[in-house]
Short mmCIF file of C-alpha atoms and ligand atoms in Angstrom, two decimals:
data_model
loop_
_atom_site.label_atom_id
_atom_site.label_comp_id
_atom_site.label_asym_id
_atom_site.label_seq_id
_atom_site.Cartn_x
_atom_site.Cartn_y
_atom_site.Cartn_z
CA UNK A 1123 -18.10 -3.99 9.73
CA UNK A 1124 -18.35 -5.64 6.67
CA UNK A 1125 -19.19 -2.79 4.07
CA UNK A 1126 -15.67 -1.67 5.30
CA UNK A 1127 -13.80 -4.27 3.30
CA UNK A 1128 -15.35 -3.70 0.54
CA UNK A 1129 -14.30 0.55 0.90
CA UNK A 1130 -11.07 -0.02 0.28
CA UNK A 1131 -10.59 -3.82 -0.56
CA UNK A 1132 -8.56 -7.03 0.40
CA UNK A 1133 -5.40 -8.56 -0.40
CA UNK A 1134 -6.49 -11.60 -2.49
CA UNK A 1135 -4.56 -13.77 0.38
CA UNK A 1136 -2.49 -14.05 3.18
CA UNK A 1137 0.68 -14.10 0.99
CA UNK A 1138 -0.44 -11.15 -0.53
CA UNK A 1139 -0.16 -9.30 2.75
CA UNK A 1140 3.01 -10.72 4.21
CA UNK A 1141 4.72 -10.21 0.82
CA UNK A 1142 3.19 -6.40 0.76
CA UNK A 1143 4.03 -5.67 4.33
CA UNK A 1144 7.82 -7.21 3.77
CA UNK A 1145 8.16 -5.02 1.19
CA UNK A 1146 6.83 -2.25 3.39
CA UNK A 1147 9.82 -3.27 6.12
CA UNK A 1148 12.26 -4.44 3.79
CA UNK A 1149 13.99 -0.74 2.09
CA UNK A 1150 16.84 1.60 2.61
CA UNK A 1151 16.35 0.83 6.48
CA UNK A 1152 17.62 -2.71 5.38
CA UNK A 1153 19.89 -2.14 2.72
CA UNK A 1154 21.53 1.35 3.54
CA UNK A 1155 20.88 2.72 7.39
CA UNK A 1156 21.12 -0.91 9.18
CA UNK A 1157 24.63 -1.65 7.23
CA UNK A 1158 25.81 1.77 8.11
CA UNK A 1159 24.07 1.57 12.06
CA UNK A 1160 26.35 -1.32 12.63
CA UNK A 1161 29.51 0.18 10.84
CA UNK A 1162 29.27 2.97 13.17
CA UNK A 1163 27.89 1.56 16.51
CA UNK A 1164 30.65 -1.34 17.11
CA UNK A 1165 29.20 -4.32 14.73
CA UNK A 1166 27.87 -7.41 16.55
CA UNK A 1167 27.31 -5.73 19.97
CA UNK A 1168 25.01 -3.83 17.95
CA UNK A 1169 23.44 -6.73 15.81
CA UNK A 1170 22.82 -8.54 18.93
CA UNK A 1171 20.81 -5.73 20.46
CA UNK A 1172 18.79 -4.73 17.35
CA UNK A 1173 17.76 -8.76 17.50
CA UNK A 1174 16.70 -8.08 21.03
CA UNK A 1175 14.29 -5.51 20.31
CA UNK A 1176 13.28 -7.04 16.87
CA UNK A 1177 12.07 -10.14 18.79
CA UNK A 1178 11.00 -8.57 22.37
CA UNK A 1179 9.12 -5.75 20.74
CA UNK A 1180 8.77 -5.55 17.15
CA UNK A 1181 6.85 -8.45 17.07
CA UNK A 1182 4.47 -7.80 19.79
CA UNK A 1183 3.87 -4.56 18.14
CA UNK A 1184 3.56 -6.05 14.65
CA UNK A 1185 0.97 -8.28 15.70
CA UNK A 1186 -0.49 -5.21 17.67
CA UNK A 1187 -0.82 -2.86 14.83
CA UNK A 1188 -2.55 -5.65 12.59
CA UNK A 1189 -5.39 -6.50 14.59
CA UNK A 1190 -6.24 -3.57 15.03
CA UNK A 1191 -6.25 -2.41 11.05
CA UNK A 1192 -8.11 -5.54 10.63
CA UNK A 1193 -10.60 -4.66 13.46
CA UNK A 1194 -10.77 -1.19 12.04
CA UNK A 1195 -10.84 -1.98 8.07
CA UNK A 1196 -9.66 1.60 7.78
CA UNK A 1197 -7.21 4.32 7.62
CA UNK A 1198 -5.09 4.71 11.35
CA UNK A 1199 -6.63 7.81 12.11
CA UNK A 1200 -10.25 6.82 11.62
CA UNK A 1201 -9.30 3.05 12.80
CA UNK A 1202 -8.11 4.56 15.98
CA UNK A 1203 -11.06 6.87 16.35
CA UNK A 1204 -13.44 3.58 15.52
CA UNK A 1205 -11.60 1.27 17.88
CA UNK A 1206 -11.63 3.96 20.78
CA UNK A 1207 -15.29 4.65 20.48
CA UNK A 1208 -16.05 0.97 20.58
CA UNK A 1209 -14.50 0.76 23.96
CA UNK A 1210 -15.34 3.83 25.35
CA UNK A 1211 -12.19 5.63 25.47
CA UNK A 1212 -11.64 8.86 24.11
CA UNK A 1213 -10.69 10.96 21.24
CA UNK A 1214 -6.80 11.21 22.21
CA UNK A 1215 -6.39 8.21 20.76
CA UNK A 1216 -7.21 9.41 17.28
CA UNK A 1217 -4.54 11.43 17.83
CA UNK A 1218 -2.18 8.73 17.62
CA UNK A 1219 -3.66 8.06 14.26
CA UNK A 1220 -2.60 11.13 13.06
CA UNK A 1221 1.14 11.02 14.20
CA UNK A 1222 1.70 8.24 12.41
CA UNK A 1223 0.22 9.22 9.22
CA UNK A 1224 2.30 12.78 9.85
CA UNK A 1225 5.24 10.45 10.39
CA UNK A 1226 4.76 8.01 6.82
CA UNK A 1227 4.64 11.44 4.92
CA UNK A 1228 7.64 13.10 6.12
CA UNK A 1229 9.83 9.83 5.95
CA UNK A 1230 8.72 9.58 3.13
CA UNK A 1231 9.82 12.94 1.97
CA UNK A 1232 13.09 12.23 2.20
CA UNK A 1233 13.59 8.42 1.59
CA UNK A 1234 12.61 9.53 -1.50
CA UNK A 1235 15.65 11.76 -2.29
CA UNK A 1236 18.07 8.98 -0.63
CA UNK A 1237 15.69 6.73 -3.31
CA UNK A 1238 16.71 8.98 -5.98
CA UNK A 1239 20.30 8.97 -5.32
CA UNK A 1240 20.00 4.95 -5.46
CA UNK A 1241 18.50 5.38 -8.80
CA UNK A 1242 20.88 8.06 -9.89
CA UNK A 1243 23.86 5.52 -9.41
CA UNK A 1244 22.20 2.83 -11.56
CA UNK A 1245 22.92 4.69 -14.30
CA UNK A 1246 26.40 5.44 -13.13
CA UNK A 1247 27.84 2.70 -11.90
CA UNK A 1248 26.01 0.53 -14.78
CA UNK A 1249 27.28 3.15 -17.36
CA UNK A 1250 30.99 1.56 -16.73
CA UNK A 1251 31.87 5.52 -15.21
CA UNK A 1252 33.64 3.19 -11.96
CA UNK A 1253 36.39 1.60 -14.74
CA UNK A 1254 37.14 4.54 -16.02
CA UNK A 1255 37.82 6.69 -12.63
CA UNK A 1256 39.68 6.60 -9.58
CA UNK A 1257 38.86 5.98 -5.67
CA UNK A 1258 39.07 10.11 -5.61
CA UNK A 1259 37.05 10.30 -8.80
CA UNK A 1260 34.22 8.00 -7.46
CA UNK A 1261 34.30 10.24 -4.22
CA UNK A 1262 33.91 13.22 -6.07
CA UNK A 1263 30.76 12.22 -7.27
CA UNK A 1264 29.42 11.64 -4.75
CA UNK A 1265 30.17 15.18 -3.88
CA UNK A 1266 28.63 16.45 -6.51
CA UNK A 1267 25.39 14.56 -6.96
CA UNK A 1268 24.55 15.77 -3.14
CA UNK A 1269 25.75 19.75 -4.14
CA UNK A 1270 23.50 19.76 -6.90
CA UNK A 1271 19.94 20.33 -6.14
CA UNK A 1272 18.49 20.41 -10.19
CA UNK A 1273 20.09 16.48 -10.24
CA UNK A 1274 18.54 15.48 -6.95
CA UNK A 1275 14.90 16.93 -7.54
CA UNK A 1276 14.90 15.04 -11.04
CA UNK A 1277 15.47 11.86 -9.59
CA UNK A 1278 13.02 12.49 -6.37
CA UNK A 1279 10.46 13.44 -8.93
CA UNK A 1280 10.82 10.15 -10.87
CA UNK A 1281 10.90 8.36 -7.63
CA UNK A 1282 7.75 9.79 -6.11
CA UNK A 1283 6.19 9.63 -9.22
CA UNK A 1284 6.63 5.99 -9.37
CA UNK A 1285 5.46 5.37 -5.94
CA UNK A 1286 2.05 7.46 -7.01
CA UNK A 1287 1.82 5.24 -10.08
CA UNK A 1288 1.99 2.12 -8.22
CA UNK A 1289 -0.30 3.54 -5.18
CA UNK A 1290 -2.78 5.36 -7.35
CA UNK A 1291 -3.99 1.61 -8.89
CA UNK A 1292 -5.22 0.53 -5.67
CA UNK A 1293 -4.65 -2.52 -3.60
CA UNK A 1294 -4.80 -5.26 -5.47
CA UNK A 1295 -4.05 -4.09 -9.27
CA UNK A 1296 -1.51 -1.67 -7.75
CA UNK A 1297 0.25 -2.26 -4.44
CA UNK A 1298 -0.22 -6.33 -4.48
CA UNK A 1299 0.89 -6.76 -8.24
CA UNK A 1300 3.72 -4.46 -7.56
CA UNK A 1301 5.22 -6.17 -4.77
CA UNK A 1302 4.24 -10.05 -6.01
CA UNK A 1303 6.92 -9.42 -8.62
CA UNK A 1304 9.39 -6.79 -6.63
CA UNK A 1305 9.92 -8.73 -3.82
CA UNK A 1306 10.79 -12.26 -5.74
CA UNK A 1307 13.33 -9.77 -7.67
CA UNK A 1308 15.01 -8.29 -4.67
CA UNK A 1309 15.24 -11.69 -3.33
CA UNK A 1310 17.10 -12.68 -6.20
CA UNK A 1311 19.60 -10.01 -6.27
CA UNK A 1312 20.38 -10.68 -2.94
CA UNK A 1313 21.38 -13.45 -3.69
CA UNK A 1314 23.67 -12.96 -6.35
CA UNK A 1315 25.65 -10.14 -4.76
CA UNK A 1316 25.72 -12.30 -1.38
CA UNK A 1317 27.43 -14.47 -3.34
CA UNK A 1318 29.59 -12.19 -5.11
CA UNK A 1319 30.58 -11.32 -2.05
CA UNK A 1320 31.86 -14.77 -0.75
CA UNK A 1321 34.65 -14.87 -4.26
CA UNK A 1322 35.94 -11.38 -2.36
CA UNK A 1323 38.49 -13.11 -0.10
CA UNK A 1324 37.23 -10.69 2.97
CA UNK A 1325 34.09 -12.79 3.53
CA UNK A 1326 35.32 -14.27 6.48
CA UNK A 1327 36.42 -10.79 8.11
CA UNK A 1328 32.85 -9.22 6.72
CA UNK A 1329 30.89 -12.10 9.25
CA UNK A 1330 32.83 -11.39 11.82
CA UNK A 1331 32.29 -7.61 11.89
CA UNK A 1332 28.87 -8.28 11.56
CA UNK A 1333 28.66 -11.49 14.39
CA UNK A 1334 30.78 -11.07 16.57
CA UNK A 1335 30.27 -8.76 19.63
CA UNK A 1336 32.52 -5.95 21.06
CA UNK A 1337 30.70 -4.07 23.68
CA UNK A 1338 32.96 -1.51 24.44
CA UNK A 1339 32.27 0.10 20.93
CA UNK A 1340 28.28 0.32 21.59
CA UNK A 1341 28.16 3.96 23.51
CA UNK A 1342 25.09 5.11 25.16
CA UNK A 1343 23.06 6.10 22.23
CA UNK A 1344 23.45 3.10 20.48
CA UNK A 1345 20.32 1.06 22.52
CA UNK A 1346 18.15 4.03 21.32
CA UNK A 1347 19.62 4.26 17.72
CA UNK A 1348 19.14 0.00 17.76
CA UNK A 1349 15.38 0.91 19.07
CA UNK A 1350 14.42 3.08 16.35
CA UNK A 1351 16.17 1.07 14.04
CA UNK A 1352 14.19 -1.67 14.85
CA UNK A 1353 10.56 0.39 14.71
CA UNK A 1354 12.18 2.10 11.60
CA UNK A 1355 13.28 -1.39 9.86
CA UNK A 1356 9.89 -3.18 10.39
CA UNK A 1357 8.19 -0.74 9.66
CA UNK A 1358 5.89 0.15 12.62
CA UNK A 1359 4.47 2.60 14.51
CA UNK A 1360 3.66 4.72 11.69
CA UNK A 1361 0.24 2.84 10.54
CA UNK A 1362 1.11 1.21 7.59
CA UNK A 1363 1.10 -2.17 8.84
CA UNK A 1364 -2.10 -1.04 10.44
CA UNK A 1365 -3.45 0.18 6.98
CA UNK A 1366 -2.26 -3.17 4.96
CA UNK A 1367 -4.02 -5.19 8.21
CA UNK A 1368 -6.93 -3.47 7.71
CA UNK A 1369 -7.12 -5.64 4.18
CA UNK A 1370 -6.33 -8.52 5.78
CA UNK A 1371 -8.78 -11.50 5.13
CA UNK A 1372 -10.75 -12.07 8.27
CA UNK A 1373 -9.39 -15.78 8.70
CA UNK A 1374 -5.57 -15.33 7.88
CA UNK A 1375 -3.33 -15.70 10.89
CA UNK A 1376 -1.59 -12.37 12.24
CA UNK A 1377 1.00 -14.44 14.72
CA UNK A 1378 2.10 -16.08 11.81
CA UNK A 1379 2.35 -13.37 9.19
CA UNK A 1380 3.97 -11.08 11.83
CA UNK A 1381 6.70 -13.60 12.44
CA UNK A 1382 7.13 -14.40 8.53
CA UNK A 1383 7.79 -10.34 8.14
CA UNK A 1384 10.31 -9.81 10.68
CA UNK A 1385 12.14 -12.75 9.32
CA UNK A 1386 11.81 -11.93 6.09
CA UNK A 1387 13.18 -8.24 7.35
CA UNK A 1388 15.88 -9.65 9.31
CA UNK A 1389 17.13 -11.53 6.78
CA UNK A 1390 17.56 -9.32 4.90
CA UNK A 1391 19.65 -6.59 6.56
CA UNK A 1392 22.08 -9.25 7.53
CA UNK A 1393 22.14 -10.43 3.82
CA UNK A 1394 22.62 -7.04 3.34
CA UNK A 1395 25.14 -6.45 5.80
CA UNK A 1396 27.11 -9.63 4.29
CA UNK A 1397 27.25 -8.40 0.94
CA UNK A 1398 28.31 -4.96 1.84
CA UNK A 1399 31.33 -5.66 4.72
CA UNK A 1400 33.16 -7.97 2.45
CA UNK A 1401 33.16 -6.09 -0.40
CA UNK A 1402 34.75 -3.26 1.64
CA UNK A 1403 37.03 -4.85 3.52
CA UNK A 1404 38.14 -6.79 0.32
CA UNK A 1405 39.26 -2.84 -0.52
CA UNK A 1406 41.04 -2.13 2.67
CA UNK A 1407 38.31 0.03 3.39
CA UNK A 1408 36.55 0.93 7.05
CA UNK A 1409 33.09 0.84 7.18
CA UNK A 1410 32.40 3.19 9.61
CA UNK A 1411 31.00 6.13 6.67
CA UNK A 1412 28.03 7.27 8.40
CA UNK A 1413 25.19 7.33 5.50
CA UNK A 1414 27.96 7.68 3.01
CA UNK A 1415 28.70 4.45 3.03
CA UNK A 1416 26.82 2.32 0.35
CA UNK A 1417 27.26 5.94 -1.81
CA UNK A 1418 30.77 6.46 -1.28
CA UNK A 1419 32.67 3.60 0.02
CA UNK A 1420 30.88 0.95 -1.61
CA UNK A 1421 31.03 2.06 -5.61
CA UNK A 1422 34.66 2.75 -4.96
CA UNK A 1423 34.85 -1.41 -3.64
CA UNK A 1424 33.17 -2.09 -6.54
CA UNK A 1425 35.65 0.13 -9.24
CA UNK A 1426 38.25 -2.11 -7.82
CA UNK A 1427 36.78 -5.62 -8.52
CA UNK A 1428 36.21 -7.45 -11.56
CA UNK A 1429 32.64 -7.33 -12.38
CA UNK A 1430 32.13 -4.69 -10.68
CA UNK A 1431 30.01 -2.28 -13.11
CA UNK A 1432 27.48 -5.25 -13.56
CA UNK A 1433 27.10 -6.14 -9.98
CA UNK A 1434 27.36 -2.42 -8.55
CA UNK A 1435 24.49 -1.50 -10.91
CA UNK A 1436 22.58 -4.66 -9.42
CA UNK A 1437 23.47 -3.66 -5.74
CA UNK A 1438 21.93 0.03 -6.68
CA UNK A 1439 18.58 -1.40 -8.66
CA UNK A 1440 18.30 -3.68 -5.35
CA UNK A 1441 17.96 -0.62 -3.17
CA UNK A 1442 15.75 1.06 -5.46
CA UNK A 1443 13.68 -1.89 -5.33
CA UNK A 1444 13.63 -1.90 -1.88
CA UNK A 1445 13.16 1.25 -1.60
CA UNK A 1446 9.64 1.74 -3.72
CA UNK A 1447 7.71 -1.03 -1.71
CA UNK A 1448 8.45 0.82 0.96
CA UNK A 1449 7.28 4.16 -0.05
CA UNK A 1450 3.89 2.63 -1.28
CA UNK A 1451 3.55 1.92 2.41
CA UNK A 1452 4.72 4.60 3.50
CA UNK A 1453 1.91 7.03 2.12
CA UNK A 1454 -0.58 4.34 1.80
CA UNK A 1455 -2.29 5.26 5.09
CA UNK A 1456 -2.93 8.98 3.68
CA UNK A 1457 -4.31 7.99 0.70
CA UNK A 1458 -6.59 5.45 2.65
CA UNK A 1459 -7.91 8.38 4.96
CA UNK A 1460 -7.94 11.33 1.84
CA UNK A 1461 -10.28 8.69 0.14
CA UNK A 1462 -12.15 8.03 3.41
CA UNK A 1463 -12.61 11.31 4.85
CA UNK A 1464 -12.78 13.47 1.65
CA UNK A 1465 -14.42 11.75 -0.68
CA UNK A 1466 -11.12 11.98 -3.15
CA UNK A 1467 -10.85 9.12 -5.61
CA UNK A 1468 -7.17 7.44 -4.89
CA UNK A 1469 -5.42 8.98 -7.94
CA UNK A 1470 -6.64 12.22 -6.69
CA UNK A 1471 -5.53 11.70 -3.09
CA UNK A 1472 -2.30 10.35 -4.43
CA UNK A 1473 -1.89 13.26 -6.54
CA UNK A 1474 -2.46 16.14 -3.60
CA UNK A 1475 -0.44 13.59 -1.27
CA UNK A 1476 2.33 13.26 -3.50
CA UNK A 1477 2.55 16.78 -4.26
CA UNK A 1478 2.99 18.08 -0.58
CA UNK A 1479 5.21 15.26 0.10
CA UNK A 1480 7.37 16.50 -2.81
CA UNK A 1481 7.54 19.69 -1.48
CA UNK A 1482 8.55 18.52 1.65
CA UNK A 1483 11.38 16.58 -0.03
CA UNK A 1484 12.96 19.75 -1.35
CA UNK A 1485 14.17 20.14 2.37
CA UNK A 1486 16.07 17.65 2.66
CA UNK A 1487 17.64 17.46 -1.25
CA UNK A 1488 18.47 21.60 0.33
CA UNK A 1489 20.05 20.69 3.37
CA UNK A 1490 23.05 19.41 1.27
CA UNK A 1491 23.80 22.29 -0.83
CA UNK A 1492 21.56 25.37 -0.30
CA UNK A 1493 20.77 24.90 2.77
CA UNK A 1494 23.90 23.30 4.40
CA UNK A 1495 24.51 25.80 6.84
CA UNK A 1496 21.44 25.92 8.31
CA UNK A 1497 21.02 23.74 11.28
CA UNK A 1498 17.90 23.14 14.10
CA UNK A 1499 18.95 22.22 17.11
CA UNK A 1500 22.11 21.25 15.64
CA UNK A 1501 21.12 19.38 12.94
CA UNK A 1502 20.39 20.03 9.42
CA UNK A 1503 16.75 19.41 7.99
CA UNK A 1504 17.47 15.89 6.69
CA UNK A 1505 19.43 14.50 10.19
CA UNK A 1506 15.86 16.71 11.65
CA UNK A 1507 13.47 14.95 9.84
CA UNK A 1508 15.30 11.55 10.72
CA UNK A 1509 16.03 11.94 13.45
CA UNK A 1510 12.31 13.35 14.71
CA UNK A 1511 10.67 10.13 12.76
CA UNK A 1512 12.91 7.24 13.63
CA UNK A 1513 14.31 8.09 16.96
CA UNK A 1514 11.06 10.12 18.53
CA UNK A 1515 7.67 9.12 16.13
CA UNK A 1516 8.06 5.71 15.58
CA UNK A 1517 8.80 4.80 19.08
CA UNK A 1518 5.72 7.58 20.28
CA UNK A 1519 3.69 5.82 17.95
CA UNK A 1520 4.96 2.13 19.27
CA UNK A 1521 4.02 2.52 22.32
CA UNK A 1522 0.77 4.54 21.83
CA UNK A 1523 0.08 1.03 19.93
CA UNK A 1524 0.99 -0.78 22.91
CA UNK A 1525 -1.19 0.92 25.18
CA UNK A 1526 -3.98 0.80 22.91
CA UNK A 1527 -4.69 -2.59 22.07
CA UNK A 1528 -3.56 -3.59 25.48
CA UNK A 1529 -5.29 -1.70 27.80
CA UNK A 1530 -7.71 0.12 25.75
CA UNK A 1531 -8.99 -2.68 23.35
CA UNK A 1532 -11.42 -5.69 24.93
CA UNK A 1533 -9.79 -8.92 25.59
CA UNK A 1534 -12.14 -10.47 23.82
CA UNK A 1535 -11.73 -8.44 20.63
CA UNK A 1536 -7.76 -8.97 20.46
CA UNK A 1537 -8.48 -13.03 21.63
CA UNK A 1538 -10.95 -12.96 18.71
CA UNK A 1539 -8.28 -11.66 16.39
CA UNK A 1540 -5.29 -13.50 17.49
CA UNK A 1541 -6.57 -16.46 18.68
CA UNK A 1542 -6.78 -17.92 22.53
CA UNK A 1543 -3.87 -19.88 23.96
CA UNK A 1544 -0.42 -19.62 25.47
CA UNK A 1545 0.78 -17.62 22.49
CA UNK A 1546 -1.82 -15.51 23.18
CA UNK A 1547 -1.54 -14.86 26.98
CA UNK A 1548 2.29 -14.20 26.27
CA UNK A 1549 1.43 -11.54 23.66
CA UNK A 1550 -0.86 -9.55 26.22
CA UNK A 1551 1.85 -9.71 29.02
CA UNK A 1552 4.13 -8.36 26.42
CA UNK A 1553 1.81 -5.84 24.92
CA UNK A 1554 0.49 -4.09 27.97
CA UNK A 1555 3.39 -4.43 30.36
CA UNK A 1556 7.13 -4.78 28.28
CA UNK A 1557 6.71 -3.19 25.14
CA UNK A 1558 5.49 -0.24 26.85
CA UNK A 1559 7.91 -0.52 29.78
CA UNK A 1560 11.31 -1.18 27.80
CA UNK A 1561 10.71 1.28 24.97
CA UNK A 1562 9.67 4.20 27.30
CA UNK A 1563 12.77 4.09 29.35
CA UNK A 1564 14.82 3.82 26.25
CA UNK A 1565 13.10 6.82 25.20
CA UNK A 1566 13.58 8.88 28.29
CA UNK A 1567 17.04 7.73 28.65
CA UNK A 1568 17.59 8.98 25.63
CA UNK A 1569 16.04 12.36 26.19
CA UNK A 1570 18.00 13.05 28.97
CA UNK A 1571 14.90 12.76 31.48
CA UNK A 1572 16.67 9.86 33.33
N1 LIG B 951 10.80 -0.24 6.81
C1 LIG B 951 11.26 0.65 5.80
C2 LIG B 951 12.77 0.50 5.69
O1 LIG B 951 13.37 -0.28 6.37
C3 LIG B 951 10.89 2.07 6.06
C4 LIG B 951 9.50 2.23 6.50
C5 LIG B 951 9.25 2.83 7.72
C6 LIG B 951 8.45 1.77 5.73
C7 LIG B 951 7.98 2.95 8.18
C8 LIG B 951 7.16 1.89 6.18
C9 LIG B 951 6.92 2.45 7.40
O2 LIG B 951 13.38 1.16 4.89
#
C-alpha cells in the first residue's frame, strides 16, 4: 500500500492531523448549532446527554473511521471499496463511501451560506453599526440580510471560494498550513471573549444554564437531536476523518489523537456556550432563538455592552474561523476521489466540486426569501438539507462505520492499527455491539418505527 501515500500525501506529523481534524470538528456545530441545541432543548439535561454520546460513541467511531482511512490511504468511497475487497465482503459497502461524500457536499452547501452570514456581520458589527442602532434596529437586520438573496450569494461565493483556495493547495501547503495557524487563532479568541464574558455580571447564571440539569425540559426528540449533534459536532460519519486518516503517518497513535479531538471539540462548544449565555442573560435576554440566536440575540447583547463593536466583531471572525476548517473537510473527501478516480488535478476537482456545491447553496440562501413558502415534508430546503445530513446521514453513515470495521474488517488489521490490549478489546466490544446498538434505536425511535 505504500505508493498510496505518496497519491495524495501525509500530514508532516501527528499534530498536523489532530490539529486538521479539530478544525474539521470544531465550526458552526460548535460555535452556533450546539449553543442554540442547548438553548432550546432544556440546557444541562441536554449537555449531559450530548457528553454521553460524545464519549460512548463518538469516540469509538472516531477511532473507527481513522483506521480505516489509514488502512485505505484513499478517498471513502474507494477506501471502502479497497477495505471490503480485502476481506471478502461486497460492493454495498462502497456504497457507504458514497453517502458520506454525498453528505460532506450538501452540508457543505449550506454551512457555507450560514458561513457567509458570519462573515457578513464582521463587517457590521466591527463597522460600529450596533452603537448607532437599537435592539429593533439590530433585529431588523437580521431580517434583511436573510430576505436578500444578491447579499447572501456574495458572501457564500467569498466563502466557498476561500475554502477552494485553501483545499486546491493540497495537504500539506494547503489544508495543514491553513489550520496550523487557524486553529492557534480561534483558540485565542476564545479566550478573550470567555473572558469578556466573566466582567458581564450574568456569568454565574450563564454556567448554570449550561451545567446544571432539568430533565423535564429535554422532550423526546432531544436524545436524537443530542445524537446527531454529536456525529454532526465531531465531525463523523461523513468520511472526512476517514480522508485526513488516510494521511496519517503509519506509526502515530489513533486512540490518542481521537481522544485529543473530541476534547479539543468539547471544549470548545462549552467555551462557546460560556461566552454566549452570559452575554445574553447579562441583556435580560432568553436564549431559546432557535438558529437565530448568535445572529439576532447575540449582536443585540453586544450593542448594549461596552466594548461591544470590538469584541462582537471578534465573536463573528471566530465563527468564520471555525467555520472554514471545517469546510476544507468537509469537501476534502470529493476532491480526494475526483483526483483518484478521474484523473483531475486538485484545483480542477476543487473547481467542478466547488461549483456544484455552490449551486446547491443557492437552495438554501432561497429558502429564506424566494423560496420561503415552499416546504418538503414540512420543512423548507435549508431545515431539509439539515435535517436529512445531521439527523439521518451522519448517523447512517456512523453506524455503517461501525459495522464495517467491526464485523467486516480482520481483527488483526484493526489490532495492527490500534494496537493490542485492554483499550483495544474495549474498543471492539464497543464498535461491533454498542455503537451500532444505541445509535440504531435512537434512530428508529426517532423515525417513528418503535
Ligand atoms: N464538525 C463541523 C462542525 O461542528 C461540521 C462538520 C461535519 C465538519 C461533518 C466535517 C464533517 O461545525
Amino acid at each position: 500500500m505504500t505508493d498510496l501515500t505518496l497519491r495524495h500525501g501525509l500530514w508532516s506529523s501527528r499534530l498536523a492531523f489532530v490539529l486538521a481534524a479539530s478544525g474539521s470538528a470544531i465550526g458552526l456545530g460548535n460555535i452556533w448549532k450546539f449553543p442554540y441545541l442547548a438553548g432550546d432543548n432544556g440546557g444541562g439535561a441536554f449537555v449531559l446527554v450530548y457528553l454521553l454520546c460524545v464519549v460512548a460513541i463518538g469516540i469509538p467511531i472516531m477511532m473507527a473511521e481513522t483506521l480505516l482511512g489509514r488502512r485505505g490511504r484513499q478517498s471513502p468511497i474507494n477506501t471502502l471499496r479497497t477495505l471490503a475487497a480485502e476481506a471478502g465482503a461486497g460492493g454495498f459497502w462502497q456504497g457507504a463511501g458514497w453517502l458520506a461524500v454525498l453528505a460532506g457536499f450538501l452540508i457543505l452547501s449550506y454551512y457555507s451560506v450560514i458561513a457567509g452570514w458570519a462573515m457578513a456581520y464582521i463587517l457590521k458589527v466591527g463597522g460600529g453599526f450596533l452603537n448607532q442602532s437599537d435592539a429593533a434596529a439590530v433585529r431588523t437586520a437580521f431580517l434583511e440580510l436573510k430576505a436578500s438573496p444578491d447579499l447572501q450569494v456574495i458572501w457564500h461565493t467569498l466563502f466557498m471560494l476561500a475554502t477552494l483556495l485553501i483545499v486546491g493547495r493540497g495537504i500539506n501547503d494547503g489544508i495543514e498550513r491553513a489550520t496550523r495557524i487557524m486553529m492557534p487563532a480561534l483558540l485565542l479568541m476564545l479566550v478573550l471573549l470567555d473572558a469578556y464574558a466573566m466582567t458581564t455580571g450574568s456569568f454565574q447564571r450563564g454556567l448554570a444554564f449550561l451545567f446544571q440539569p432539568d430533565f423535564s425540559r429535554l422532550g423526546g426528540g432531544s436524545l436524537l437531536t443530542a445524537m446527531g449533534q454529536a456525529f454532526f459536532s465531531l465531525g463523523l460519519g461523513m468520511g472526512s476523518i476517514m480522508v485526513y486518516g488516510a494521511y496519517l503517518p503509519d506509526r502515530a497513535s489513533i486512540a490518542q489523537s481521537a481522544w485529543a479531538v473530541t476534547l479539543a471539540d468539547t471544549a470548545v462548544a462549552l467555551a462557546a456556550g460560556i461566552a454566549i449565555f452570559p452575554i445574553v442573560f447579562a441583556n435580560g435576554m432568553e436564549p431559546t432563538l432557535g438558529p437565530g440566536l448568535i445572529f439576532e440575540t447575540l449582536p443585540v447583547a453586544f450593542a448594549h455592552m461596552p466594548g461591544g463593536a470590538l469584541f462582537g466583531a471578534v465573536f463573528f471572525a471566530l465563527v468564520v474561523l471555525a467555520a472554514l476548517t471545517s469546510a476544507i473537510a468537509l469537501i476534502e473527501p470529493t476532491i480526494a476521489y475526483l483526483s483518484e478516480n478521474r484523473g483531475l488535478t486538485r484545483p480542477e476537482a476543487c473547481l467542478r466540486a466547488g461549483l456544484v456545491c455552490w449551486l446547491l447553496g443557492l437552495g438554501t440562501v432561497f429558502s429564506f426569501n424566494l423560496w420561503a413558502n415552499r416546504t418538503w415534508f414540512g420543512k423548507n430546503f435549508f431545515e431539509l438539507i439539515d435535517f436529512l445530513t445531521a439527523d439521518l446521514m451522519l448517523p447512517v453513515g456512523g453506524i455503517l462505520v461501525a459495522l464495517f470495521a467491526g464485523w467486516v474488517v480482520e481483527s488483526q488489521v484493526s489490532e495492527a492499527e490500534l494496537g493490542s490490549g485492554r483499550g483495544y478489546r474495549l474498543w471492539r466490544v464497543t464498535i461491533r455491539y454498542l455503537a451500532p446498538g444505541a445509535v440504531g434505536l435512537v434512530f428508529l425511535r426517532a423515525i417513528g418505527a418503535i
